[in-house]
Short mmCIF file of C-alpha atoms in Angstrom, two decimals:
data_model
loop_
_atom_site.label_atom_id
_atom_site.label_comp_id
_atom_site.label_asym_id
_atom_site.label_seq_id
_atom_site.Cartn_x
_atom_site.Cartn_y
_atom_site.Cartn_z
CA MET L 1 -16.53 -7.93 -0.56
CA GLY L 2 -13.44 -6.76 1.27
CA ASN L 3 -10.84 -8.20 3.56
CA SER L 4 -10.06 -6.58 6.89
CA SER L 5 -7.27 -8.88 8.02
CA PRO L 6 -4.33 -7.06 9.67
CA VAL L 7 -1.33 -6.23 7.56
CA GLY L 8 1.18 -6.86 10.31
CA VAL L 9 4.31 -4.99 11.36
CA SER L 10 5.60 -2.65 8.65
CA ILE L 11 9.17 -1.70 7.85
CA PHE L 12 9.74 0.88 5.09
CA GLY L 13 6.03 0.50 4.32
CA ILE L 14 6.31 -3.25 3.66
CA ASP L 15 4.80 -6.07 5.70
CA THR L 16 7.51 -7.93 7.63
CA ARG L 17 6.10 -11.19 6.29
CA GLN L 18 7.16 -10.00 2.84
CA LEU L 19 10.67 -8.80 3.66
CA ASN L 20 12.29 -12.13 2.85
CA GLN L 21 10.90 -11.74 -0.68
CA LEU L 22 13.04 -8.69 -1.37
CA ARG L 23 16.47 -10.28 -1.67
CA ILE L 24 16.18 -9.93 -5.43
CA GLY L 25 17.11 -6.27 -5.03
CA PHE L 26 20.68 -7.31 -4.27
CA GLY L 27 21.29 -10.40 -6.36
CA GLY L 28 18.44 -11.10 -8.71
CA VAL L 29 16.70 -14.43 -9.19
CA LYS L 30 19.10 -17.35 -9.24
CA GLY L 31 19.28 -18.94 -12.66
CA PHE L 32 17.37 -16.17 -14.40
CA HIS L 33 18.82 -15.51 -17.84
CA ASP L 34 17.64 -15.34 -21.44
CA PRO L 35 19.36 -17.84 -23.75
CA GLN L 36 18.10 -15.89 -26.81
CA PRO L 37 18.57 -12.24 -25.80
CA ASN L 38 18.25 -10.80 -29.32
CA THR L 39 15.22 -12.85 -30.33
CA PRO L 40 11.71 -11.41 -29.91
CA THR L 41 8.97 -13.48 -28.30
CA SER L 42 6.94 -15.98 -30.31
CA GLN L 43 4.41 -13.22 -31.11
CA CYS L 44 7.13 -10.68 -32.06
CA PHE L 45 7.28 -8.60 -28.87
CA SER L 46 10.38 -7.05 -27.33
CA ALA L 47 11.02 -4.21 -24.89
CA LEU L 48 13.01 -1.04 -24.35
CA VAL L 49 13.18 -0.08 -20.68
CA LEU L 50 13.79 3.48 -19.52
CA ALA L 51 15.42 2.99 -16.13
CA HIS L 52 17.24 4.72 -13.32
CA ASN L 53 18.78 8.10 -14.14
CA SER L 54 20.41 7.51 -17.48
CA ARG L 55 19.82 4.07 -19.00
CA ILE L 56 17.83 2.27 -21.63
CA TYR L 57 17.85 -1.53 -21.37
CA ALA L 58 16.91 -3.62 -24.39
CA TYR L 59 15.23 -6.98 -23.69
CA LYS L 60 14.66 -9.52 -26.47
CA CYS L 61 15.46 -6.80 -29.01
CA PRO L 62 16.89 -7.76 -32.42
CA GLU L 63 19.83 -5.83 -33.81
CA GLU L 64 17.54 -3.62 -35.90
CA VAL L 65 15.99 -2.23 -32.70
CA LEU L 66 19.40 -1.56 -31.16
CA GLU L 67 20.46 0.21 -34.36
CA ALA L 68 17.29 2.29 -34.25
CA VAL L 69 18.27 3.59 -30.79
CA ARG L 70 21.80 4.33 -31.98
CA ARG L 71 20.56 6.28 -35.01
CA ALA L 72 18.15 8.32 -32.92
CA VAL L 73 20.55 9.60 -30.27
CA GLU L 74 23.66 11.71 -30.68
CA LYS L 75 26.72 9.49 -30.57
CA SER L 76 28.40 11.82 -28.08
CA LEU L 77 25.53 11.24 -25.64
CA ILE L 78 26.07 7.48 -25.41
CA LYS L 79 28.51 6.49 -22.66
CA LYS L 80 27.95 2.73 -22.84
CA ASP L 81 26.50 0.50 -25.57
CA LYS L 82 27.08 -3.19 -24.86
CA LYS L 83 25.70 -6.41 -23.48
CA CYS L 84 24.92 -5.90 -19.83
CA SER L 85 27.57 -7.58 -17.67
CA LYS L 86 25.24 -7.84 -14.65
CA ALA L 87 22.21 -9.42 -16.34
CA ASP L 88 22.57 -12.16 -18.93
CA GLY L 89 20.02 -11.24 -21.59
CA LEU L 90 19.97 -7.44 -21.48
CA HIS L 91 21.65 -4.92 -23.75
CA GLU L 92 22.54 -1.70 -21.97
CA PHE L 93 22.66 1.87 -23.24
CA GLU L 94 24.01 4.30 -20.68
CA PHE L 95 24.05 8.02 -21.37
CA ASN L 96 26.50 10.56 -20.04
CA LYS L 97 23.65 12.74 -18.78
CA TRP L 98 20.90 12.00 -16.31
CA ILE L 99 18.30 12.35 -19.03
CA TRP L 100 15.43 10.81 -17.03
CA ALA L 101 16.09 13.32 -14.23
CA ALA L 102 16.36 16.39 -16.48
CA HIS L 103 15.02 19.77 -15.40
CA GLY L 104 14.31 23.04 -17.15
CA GLN L 105 15.15 23.42 -20.82
CA SER L 106 16.93 20.05 -20.87
CA THR L 107 13.50 18.41 -20.72
CA VAL L 108 12.90 19.54 -24.31
CA ASP L 109 16.06 17.70 -25.42
CA VAL L 110 14.83 14.53 -23.69
CA ARG L 111 11.52 14.70 -25.51
CA ARG L 112 13.30 15.14 -28.82
CA TYR L 113 15.41 12.05 -28.05
CA ALA L 114 12.21 10.10 -27.37
CA MET L 115 10.58 11.36 -30.58
CA ASN L 116 13.67 10.42 -32.57
CA ILE L 117 13.73 6.91 -31.08
CA VAL L 118 10.04 6.39 -31.88
CA GLU L 119 10.57 7.58 -35.46
CA SER L 120 13.68 5.44 -35.87
CA LEU L 121 11.82 2.40 -34.53
CA ARG L 122 9.01 3.02 -37.00
CA GLU L 123 11.49 3.15 -39.89
CA ALA L 124 12.84 -0.21 -38.69
CA GLY L 125 9.35 -1.73 -38.60
CA TRP L 126 8.70 -1.55 -34.84
CA GLY L 127 6.08 0.33 -32.83
CA ILE L 128 5.24 0.93 -29.17
CA LEU L 129 2.21 -1.04 -28.02
CA ASP L 130 2.18 0.59 -24.57
CA ASP L 131 4.38 2.32 -21.98
CA ILE L 132 3.96 0.62 -18.59
CA ASP L 133 5.48 1.32 -15.16
CA MET L 134 6.83 -1.95 -13.71
CA SER L 135 8.37 -0.90 -10.38
CA ARG L 136 6.75 0.53 -7.28
CA PRO L 137 9.75 2.42 -5.81
CA PHE L 138 11.94 3.05 -8.88
CA PHE L 139 11.77 4.44 -12.41
CA VAL L 140 11.28 1.42 -14.69
CA GLN L 141 9.16 2.44 -17.72
CA VAL L 142 8.76 -0.44 -20.17
CA TRP L 143 8.04 0.30 -23.82
CA VAL L 144 6.37 -2.87 -25.08
CA LEU L 145 7.48 -3.08 -28.72
CA HIS L 146 5.79 -5.05 -31.45
CA LYS L 147 6.54 -5.70 -35.09
CA ILE L 148 4.45 -3.49 -37.38
CA ASP L 149 3.57 -3.11 -41.03
CA GLN L 150 5.45 0.04 -42.01
CA MET L 151 2.88 0.92 -44.67
CA SER L 152 0.04 0.86 -42.15
CA VAL L 153 1.73 3.47 -39.92
CA ARG L 154 3.25 5.71 -42.56
CA SER L 155 2.46 9.39 -42.20
CA PRO L 156 2.88 12.41 -44.48
CA ARG L 157 4.55 14.33 -41.64
CA ARG L 158 6.68 13.77 -38.57
CA ASP L 159 5.04 13.23 -35.20
CA ILE L 160 4.49 16.09 -32.80
CA LEU L 161 4.63 15.95 -29.00
CA ILE L 162 2.47 17.76 -26.45
CA GLY L 163 4.19 17.92 -23.07
CA LEU L 164 2.53 18.84 -19.77
CA HIS L 165 4.94 20.47 -17.31
CA ASP L 166 4.94 22.01 -13.85
CA LYS L 167 1.54 23.40 -12.82
CA ASN L 168 0.61 25.28 -15.97
CA ASP L 169 3.01 24.81 -18.91
CA LEU L 170 1.94 23.09 -22.12
CA ARG L 171 4.75 22.68 -24.67
CA VAL L 172 4.55 21.73 -28.33
CA VAL L 173 7.65 19.96 -29.66
CA MET L 174 7.97 19.58 -33.42
CA SER L 175 10.74 18.57 -35.80
CA PRO L 176 13.06 21.53 -36.53
CA GLN L 177 12.71 20.61 -40.21
CA GLU L 178 8.93 21.09 -40.17
CA GLU L 179 7.64 23.77 -42.55
CA PRO L 180 6.87 27.17 -40.94
CA ASN L 181 3.28 27.05 -42.23
CA GLN L 182 2.74 23.69 -40.54
CA GLN L 183 4.25 24.97 -37.30
CA TYR L 184 1.86 27.91 -37.40
CA THR L 185 -1.12 25.62 -38.10
CA VAL L 186 -0.26 23.40 -35.14
CA GLN L 187 0.32 26.33 -32.78
CA GLU L 188 -2.97 27.93 -33.81
CA ALA L 189 -4.85 24.66 -33.28
CA VAL L 190 -3.36 24.24 -29.80
CA ARG L 191 -4.10 27.86 -28.96
CA GLN L 192 -7.74 27.51 -30.00
CA GLY L 193 -8.10 24.25 -28.11
CA ILE L 194 -6.87 25.89 -24.91
CA VAL L 195 -8.91 29.11 -25.04
CA ASN L 196 -12.10 27.14 -25.55
CA SER L 197 -11.75 26.10 -21.90
CA TRP L 198 -8.95 28.02 -20.20
CA GLN L 199 -7.06 31.30 -20.32
CA ILE L 200 -3.51 31.66 -21.68
CA SER L 201 -1.24 33.98 -19.69
CA SER L 202 1.76 33.94 -22.06
CA GLU L 203 3.34 32.28 -25.11
CA THR L 204 7.04 31.92 -25.75
CA ASP L 205 9.79 29.88 -27.36
CA TYR L 206 11.22 27.45 -24.83
CA SER L 207 14.48 25.90 -26.02
CA GLY L 208 12.98 25.23 -29.45
CA ALA L 209 9.58 24.14 -28.15
CA TYR L 210 6.57 26.44 -28.27
CA GLN L 211 5.28 27.00 -24.75
CA PHE L 212 1.80 28.05 -23.69
CA GLN L 213 1.75 29.14 -20.06
CA LEU L 214 -1.79 28.79 -18.77
CA ALA L 215 -3.38 31.04 -16.18
CA GLY L 216 -3.48 29.68 -12.66
CA SER L 217 -2.58 26.05 -12.04
CA PRO L 218 -4.76 23.82 -14.24
CA PHE L 219 -2.69 20.66 -13.70
CA SER L 220 -3.31 20.84 -9.97
CA ALA L 221 -6.83 22.28 -10.12
CA GLY L 222 -9.31 20.87 -7.65
CA GLU L 223 -12.97 21.07 -6.71
CA ASN L 224 -15.09 22.58 -9.50
CA ARG L 225 -12.05 23.26 -11.74
CA THR L 226 -11.11 19.65 -12.42
CA VAL L 227 -13.39 19.37 -15.46
CA PRO L 228 -12.43 22.65 -17.21
CA ALA L 229 -8.75 21.83 -16.62
CA ARG L 230 -9.03 18.45 -18.32
CA GLN L 231 -11.27 19.88 -21.02
CA THR L 232 -8.27 22.00 -21.97
CA LEU L 233 -6.47 18.87 -23.14
CA LEU L 234 -9.62 17.52 -24.81
CA GLY L 235 -9.92 20.82 -26.66
CA VAL L 236 -6.31 20.67 -27.83
CA LEU L 237 -6.74 17.12 -29.17
CA THR L 238 -10.02 18.04 -30.87
CA GLU L 239 -8.57 21.11 -32.62
CA LEU L 240 -5.35 19.35 -33.64
CA GLU L 241 -7.40 16.66 -35.37
CA ARG L 242 -9.80 19.07 -37.05
CA LYS L 243 -7.33 21.74 -38.14
CA ALA L 244 -4.11 19.76 -38.69
CA GLY L 245 -5.12 16.09 -38.94
CA TYR L 246 -3.13 14.83 -35.92
CA ARG L 247 -4.41 12.11 -33.59
CA HIS L 248 -3.13 11.10 -30.19
CA TYR L 249 -1.63 7.61 -30.46
CA ARG L 250 0.80 7.18 -27.56
CA SER L 251 1.49 8.61 -24.08
CA LEU L 252 4.98 8.38 -22.61
CA MET L 253 6.42 8.98 -19.14
CA LEU L 254 9.88 10.43 -19.72
CA SER L 255 10.99 11.51 -16.25
CA MET L 256 11.65 9.97 -12.86
CA ASN L 257 11.06 13.33 -11.15
CA LEU L 258 8.14 13.75 -8.78
CA GLY L 259 5.36 15.66 -10.50
CA CYS L 260 6.15 14.24 -13.93
CA LYS L 261 3.19 14.22 -16.31
CA SER L 262 2.51 12.56 -19.64
CA SER L 263 4.05 13.49 -22.96
CA LEU L 264 1.52 12.87 -25.73
CA LEU L 265 2.66 11.78 -29.19
CA LEU L 266 0.38 12.70 -32.09
CA ARG L 267 0.55 11.48 -35.66
CA ILE L 268 -1.28 12.16 -38.93
CA PRO L 269 -2.84 8.88 -40.14
CA PRO L 270 -1.79 7.38 -43.50
CA PRO L 271 -3.31 9.01 -46.61
CA ASP L 272 -5.59 6.02 -47.22
CA ALA L 273 -6.97 5.99 -43.64
CA PRO L 274 -10.65 6.93 -43.14
CA LYS L 275 -11.09 10.71 -43.05
CA ASP L 276 -13.50 10.67 -40.13
CA ARG L 277 -13.94 13.44 -37.60
CA GLY L 278 -13.79 12.21 -34.04
CA THR L 279 -15.90 13.22 -31.06
CA TYR L 280 -14.00 13.24 -27.76
CA VAL L 281 -15.24 12.38 -24.26
CA GLY L 282 -13.13 12.53 -21.11
CA MET L 283 -13.46 10.23 -18.09
CA HIS L 284 -11.95 11.31 -14.79
CA LEU L 285 -11.76 9.14 -11.65
CA ASP L 286 -11.98 11.81 -8.98
CA GLY L 287 -11.67 11.76 -5.21
CA GLY L 288 -12.09 8.38 -3.58
CA GLY L 289 -14.95 7.13 -5.70
CA ILE L 290 -16.28 9.52 -8.37
CA ILE L 291 -16.56 8.66 -12.07
CA ARG L 292 -17.05 11.82 -14.10
CA ILE L 293 -17.56 12.14 -17.88
CA PHE L 294 -17.54 15.32 -19.98
CA PRO L 295 -17.27 16.38 -23.64
CA SER L 296 -14.81 18.65 -25.42
CA PRO L 297 -15.35 22.35 -24.61
CA GLY L 298 -18.25 23.87 -26.50
CA GLU L 299 -19.91 20.51 -27.12
CA PHE L 300 -22.72 18.72 -25.30
CA LEU L 301 -22.66 15.43 -23.45
CA ASP L 302 -24.75 12.77 -25.15
CA PRO L 303 -27.64 11.91 -22.75
CA PHE L 304 -27.79 8.41 -24.23
CA LEU L 305 -24.14 7.81 -23.23
CA GLN L 306 -24.88 9.14 -19.76
CA GLN L 307 -27.84 6.78 -19.42
CA GLU L 308 -25.98 3.71 -20.70
CA LEU L 309 -22.99 4.24 -18.41
CA GLY L 310 -25.26 4.86 -15.44
CA LEU L 311 -26.92 1.49 -15.96
CA VAL L 312 -23.57 -0.31 -16.24
CA ILE L 313 -22.13 1.34 -13.13
CA GLY L 314 -25.26 0.68 -11.08
CA GLN L 315 -25.35 -2.99 -12.08
CA SER L 316 -21.60 -3.61 -11.71
CA TRP L 317 -20.76 -1.98 -8.37
CA SER L 318 -22.49 -3.96 -5.64
CA ARG L 319 -22.03 -1.29 -2.98
CA GLY L 320 -24.22 1.04 -4.96
CA ILE L 321 -24.18 4.67 -6.05
CA LYS L 322 -24.19 7.30 -3.31
CA LEU L 323 -24.93 10.27 -5.57
CA GLU L 324 -25.24 11.08 -9.25
CA GLU L 325 -25.55 14.55 -10.68
CA GLY L 326 -24.89 16.71 -13.71
CA ARG L 327 -22.94 19.94 -13.38
CA ASP L 328 -21.26 22.30 -15.85
CA ASN L 329 -21.91 20.00 -18.84
CA ALA L 330 -20.39 17.05 -17.00
CA TYR L 331 -22.06 14.09 -15.34
CA GLY L 332 -20.78 12.14 -12.38
CA TRP L 333 -21.49 9.13 -10.19
CA GLU L 334 -20.15 8.98 -6.62
CA LEU L 335 -19.81 5.34 -5.60
CA ASN L 336 -20.08 3.95 -2.09
CA GLY L 337 -16.96 2.34 -0.64
CA HIS L 338 -14.25 4.65 -2.04
CA PRO L 339 -13.20 2.30 -4.89
CA TRP L 340 -10.07 4.26 -5.91
CA GLU L 341 -8.76 3.98 -2.35
CA THR L 342 -9.77 0.40 -1.64
CA GLN L 343 -7.56 -2.62 -0.92
CA TYR L 344 -7.64 -6.40 -0.90
CA GLU L 345 -10.45 -8.18 -2.74
CA ASP L 346 -12.31 -4.93 -3.37
CA MET L 347 -9.53 -4.01 -5.80
CA VAL L 348 -10.53 -6.99 -7.93
CA GLU L 349 -14.08 -5.63 -8.03
CA VAL L 350 -12.72 -2.26 -9.19
CA ASN L 351 -10.91 -3.94 -12.08
CA ILE L 352 -14.09 -5.79 -13.04
CA LEU L 353 -16.13 -2.57 -12.83
CA MET L 354 -13.72 -0.83 -15.20
CA GLY L 355 -13.84 -3.84 -17.51
CA LYS L 356 -17.63 -3.43 -17.73
CA ILE L 357 -17.29 0.31 -18.40
CA LEU L 358 -14.75 -0.32 -21.19
CA GLN L 359 -16.99 -3.02 -22.66
CA LYS L 360 -19.86 -0.54 -22.86
CA MET L 361 -17.78 2.31 -24.30
CA TRP L 362 -16.29 0.08 -26.99
CA SER L 363 -19.72 -1.32 -27.88
CA LEU L 364 -20.99 2.25 -28.37
CA GLY L 365 -18.29 2.88 -30.97
CA PHE L 366 -15.71 4.68 -28.81
CA GLU L 367 -12.00 3.91 -28.90
CA LEU L 368 -9.85 4.54 -25.82
CA MET L 369 -6.82 6.72 -26.44
CA PRO L 370 -3.65 6.07 -24.38
CA LYS L 371 -3.99 6.96 -20.70
CA VAL L 372 -2.80 10.36 -19.49
CA ALA L 373 -1.09 11.32 -16.23
CA PHE L 374 -2.54 14.84 -16.01
CA THR L 375 -1.58 16.15 -12.57
CA GLY L 376 1.70 14.41 -11.81
CA ARG L 377 0.48 13.57 -8.32
CA LEU L 378 1.69 10.29 -6.90
CA ALA L 379 -1.90 9.34 -6.01
CA GLU L 380 -3.26 10.08 -9.49
CA THR L 381 -5.54 7.70 -11.35
CA SER L 382 -5.51 7.57 -15.14
CA PHE L 383 -7.30 10.29 -17.10
CA MET L 384 -9.10 8.45 -19.91
CA ILE L 385 -9.88 10.04 -23.28
CA PHE L 386 -12.36 8.31 -25.58
CA ARG L 387 -12.76 9.12 -29.27
CA LYS L 388 -15.80 8.17 -31.34
CA PRO L 389 -15.25 8.25 -35.13
CA SER L 390 -17.99 9.84 -37.17
CA GLY L 391 -20.37 7.19 -38.42
CA ALA L 392 -19.36 4.66 -35.75
CA MET L 393 -22.10 2.11 -35.19
CA ARG L 394 -23.14 0.30 -32.04
CA LYS L 395 -21.89 -3.28 -31.84
CA ALA L 396 -22.09 -6.24 -29.51
CA GLU L 397 -20.09 -6.08 -26.29
CA GLU L 398 -16.81 -7.95 -26.66
CA PRO L 399 -15.20 -10.11 -23.96
CA VAL L 400 -12.70 -8.30 -21.72
CA LEU L 401 -9.99 -9.77 -19.50
CA CYS L 402 -7.94 -7.85 -16.94
CA ILE L 403 -4.47 -8.86 -15.71
CA SER L 404 -3.16 -6.65 -12.91
CA PHE L 405 0.18 -6.36 -11.11
CA ASN L 406 -0.36 -5.94 -7.37
CA ASN L 407 1.69 -5.41 -4.25
CA ILE L 408 5.27 -6.66 -4.54
CA ASP L 409 4.71 -10.00 -6.27
CA LYS L 410 1.07 -10.66 -7.24
CA VAL L 411 -0.45 -11.19 -10.70
CA ARG L 412 -4.25 -11.30 -10.74
CA ILE L 413 -6.58 -12.34 -13.56
CA CYS L 414 -10.21 -11.22 -13.56
CA SER L 415 -13.05 -10.54 -15.96
CA PRO L 416 -16.73 -9.60 -16.00
CA ASP L 417 -17.10 -13.17 -17.30
CA ASP L 418 -15.80 -15.53 -14.59
CA ALA L 419 -15.73 -18.41 -17.08
CA LEU L 420 -12.95 -16.66 -19.02
CA VAL L 421 -10.74 -16.64 -15.92
CA ALA L 422 -11.23 -20.37 -15.41
CA GLU L 423 -10.49 -21.01 -19.08
CA LEU L 424 -7.33 -18.88 -19.43
CA GLN L 425 -5.71 -19.16 -15.99
CA PRO L 426 -4.04 -22.59 -16.55
CA ARG L 427 -2.43 -21.50 -19.81
CA ILE L 428 -1.20 -18.21 -18.39
CA ARG L 429 0.23 -20.06 -15.39
CA MET L 430 2.15 -22.45 -17.68
CA ALA L 431 3.76 -19.47 -19.41
CA PHE L 432 5.61 -18.74 -16.14
CA CYS L 433 7.53 -22.01 -16.01
CA PRO L 434 10.27 -23.52 -18.22
CA PRO L 435 10.71 -23.77 -21.11
CA GLU L 436 8.54 -20.69 -21.77
CA PHE L 437 9.97 -18.72 -18.81
CA PRO L 438 13.61 -18.87 -17.62
CA ILE L 439 12.63 -20.10 -14.13
CA GLU L 440 9.68 -21.57 -12.25
CA ALA L 441 8.28 -18.16 -11.32
CA VAL L 442 5.01 -19.06 -9.57
CA GLN L 443 5.45 -20.05 -5.93
CA ASP L 444 1.76 -20.04 -5.03
CA LEU L 445 -1.56 -19.83 -6.85
CA GLY L 446 -5.18 -19.72 -5.86
CA SER L 447 -8.31 -17.60 -5.86
CA TYR L 448 -8.47 -14.05 -4.56
CA GLY L 449 -12.01 -12.73 -4.55
CA ARG L 450 -13.27 -13.09 -8.12
CA SER L 451 -9.74 -13.36 -9.51
CA ALA L 452 -7.14 -16.05 -10.04
CA GLN L 453 -3.91 -15.01 -8.31
CA PHE L 454 -0.28 -16.00 -8.87
CA GLN L 455 2.32 -15.15 -6.27
CA LEU L 456 5.69 -14.89 -7.99
CA VAL L 457 9.06 -15.78 -6.49
CA LYS L 458 11.03 -12.98 -4.91
CA SER L 459 9.51 -9.55 -5.63
CA PRO L 460 9.53 -8.43 -9.27
CA PHE L 461 7.54 -5.25 -8.58
CA HIS L 462 9.40 -4.00 -5.49
CA THR L 463 13.13 -4.24 -4.81
CA TRP L 464 15.54 -2.75 -2.31
CA MET L 465 17.83 -1.38 -5.01
CA PRO L 466 17.49 -0.58 -8.73
CA GLY L 467 19.57 -2.63 -11.10
CA PRO L 468 19.60 -4.54 -14.38
CA LYS L 469 18.70 -7.93 -12.84
CA THR L 470 15.57 -6.62 -11.17
CA THR L 471 14.66 -4.64 -14.28
CA MET L 472 14.99 -7.74 -16.43
CA TYR L 473 12.77 -9.86 -14.18
CA ALA L 474 9.91 -7.34 -14.08
CA THR L 475 10.16 -6.77 -17.84
CA ALA L 476 10.10 -10.52 -18.50
CA VAL L 477 6.92 -10.85 -16.42
CA LEU L 478 5.22 -8.13 -18.46
CA LEU L 479 6.30 -9.47 -21.86
CA THR L 480 5.28 -12.99 -20.87
CA VAL L 481 1.76 -11.81 -20.05
CA VAL L 482 1.39 -9.83 -23.29
CA ASN L 483 2.87 -12.64 -25.39
CA ILE L 484 0.82 -15.52 -23.97
CA MET L 485 -2.35 -13.49 -24.33
CA ALA L 486 -1.47 -12.85 -27.99
CA GLU L 487 -0.85 -16.58 -28.48
CA LEU L 488 -4.31 -17.23 -27.06
CA GLY L 489 -5.88 -14.71 -29.44
CA TRP L 490 -6.10 -11.67 -27.14
CA HIS L 491 -4.80 -8.15 -27.79
CA LEU L 492 -3.61 -5.61 -25.19
CA LYS L 493 -6.01 -2.66 -25.55
CA THR L 494 -4.91 -0.45 -22.67
CA SER L 495 -3.20 -0.23 -19.28
CA LEU L 496 -4.76 1.88 -16.53
CA ASP L 497 -3.86 3.09 -13.05
CA LEU L 498 -7.02 2.64 -10.98
CA SER L 499 -5.72 2.95 -7.42
CA SER L 500 -4.75 6.18 -5.68
CA LEU L 501 -3.25 4.39 -2.66
CA CYS L 502 0.34 5.33 -1.85
CA VAL L 503 2.98 4.30 0.66
CA PHE L 504 4.92 7.02 2.52
CA THR L 505 8.03 6.23 4.55
CA ASP L 506 10.90 8.28 5.96
CA ASN L 507 13.00 7.42 2.92
CA SER L 508 10.60 7.10 0.01
CA LYS L 509 7.10 7.33 -1.33
CA TYR L 510 5.54 5.28 -4.08
CA ARG L 511 2.28 3.90 -5.45
CA GLU L 512 0.77 0.87 -3.72
CA GLU L 513 -0.41 -0.82 -6.94
CA LEU L 514 0.89 -1.00 -10.50
CA SER L 515 -1.12 -1.07 -13.71
CA SER L 516 -4.17 -3.06 -14.71
CA LEU L 517 -3.92 -4.40 -18.28
CA TYR L 518 -7.09 -4.89 -20.33
CA PHE L 519 -7.26 -7.36 -23.20
CA THR L 520 -9.89 -8.05 -25.88
CA ARG L 521 -10.06 -10.77 -28.50
CA LYS L 522 -8.23 -10.00 -31.74
#
């Protein structure tokens, strides 16, 4: 495992051998356009892209999606609503405020805009499959949209949003039309969820949101406070489900500001959905190589889960376990080799390790909720929250495939089952050439450790300047991956940030790696 070859001379944190790849930042990829800009993919996917300071780009979105955005946002806020003149295939919404760079009380308005867009999309028959960062240096958050059955996602009430802000502010955003009794029920559930693990220093109205200011700095807590801090959020989700019926179904990143954390959308399931009571378990990737699991506050960690995960981790990480211990109703494994800070071929092994962990958790009846950015640190790895429905039964482990976006231009395919990579790699590669993709996007392919690797033309994941052409290319890469996997019978289950490596230069700082996408068979 590993690759210790020199990186070479670095300019702005980028290998000089890669600099010629970055011309896309000024002019885009020659010949790249979408001849059917308002037509979803063959498997009914499209995308809304939150980008730069004040824009939403629509890619492969039918008119009903564009109308959903228009209905959700105040007309006076929209400065531009037209086909993008700089990128053939994008529709551009530009706002007259820098909404993705909002501060203070304006952040509540931004979260209401997002809630309104999500609700308007649902009314139009579209849902968000995932929210994925597709640019290393710039704000390019892609909402992968998919066609949904409106009856299957109907809810007796409007969604609510839990926002994490600064070092210690937790805000509850609800529809102004919500009944006072329901507002009280939600606030009481959140309050109880917090005090089960942490102390509240004050409560107040914050521009129409209800704000709980927590004692100390839980979102930047370190050492022995990392578990109680995250248990605060587990407690909130547990109490909201038990007392008010809400479940966490989507996490959104709604700010380009440093320190931005997740906004969690919660929804009451349809009336005919199973009325099960979930058990929550958190998984935190700490330090350079610690995997730590813990239950909701006041509950006990299942020793059987601890034993099963320990076996998987020990068998899947060839460098071995340095230390394992239980402390404060949590259990952790410290792995040799600093996996969250590793590079090169070791990163493939990290993706495979997480694939094995997810396989085991799903086989034990757990479902993985959307990832959470809890601290807002640039070097943060995903906080994972698992929910096990009451009565869930153990089942056979299902195949898992990981597709990751690496460096400035790499797409890697790996799996705990190497045969799956050999089987699917040729078909995925063909999806990146005409007529399925606007250009011949793969300039080199081969093996990289236990993965198949495509090197794409130019640099879709890192550009010199933000702009619609670069946004469109990166978004097209993502949608192509999700769509071809759906064609092949695979469903995107989650995207995770598994690397804490960052690049720091005189002019900027950004994450070294983008997300790892995990797929299972439909």
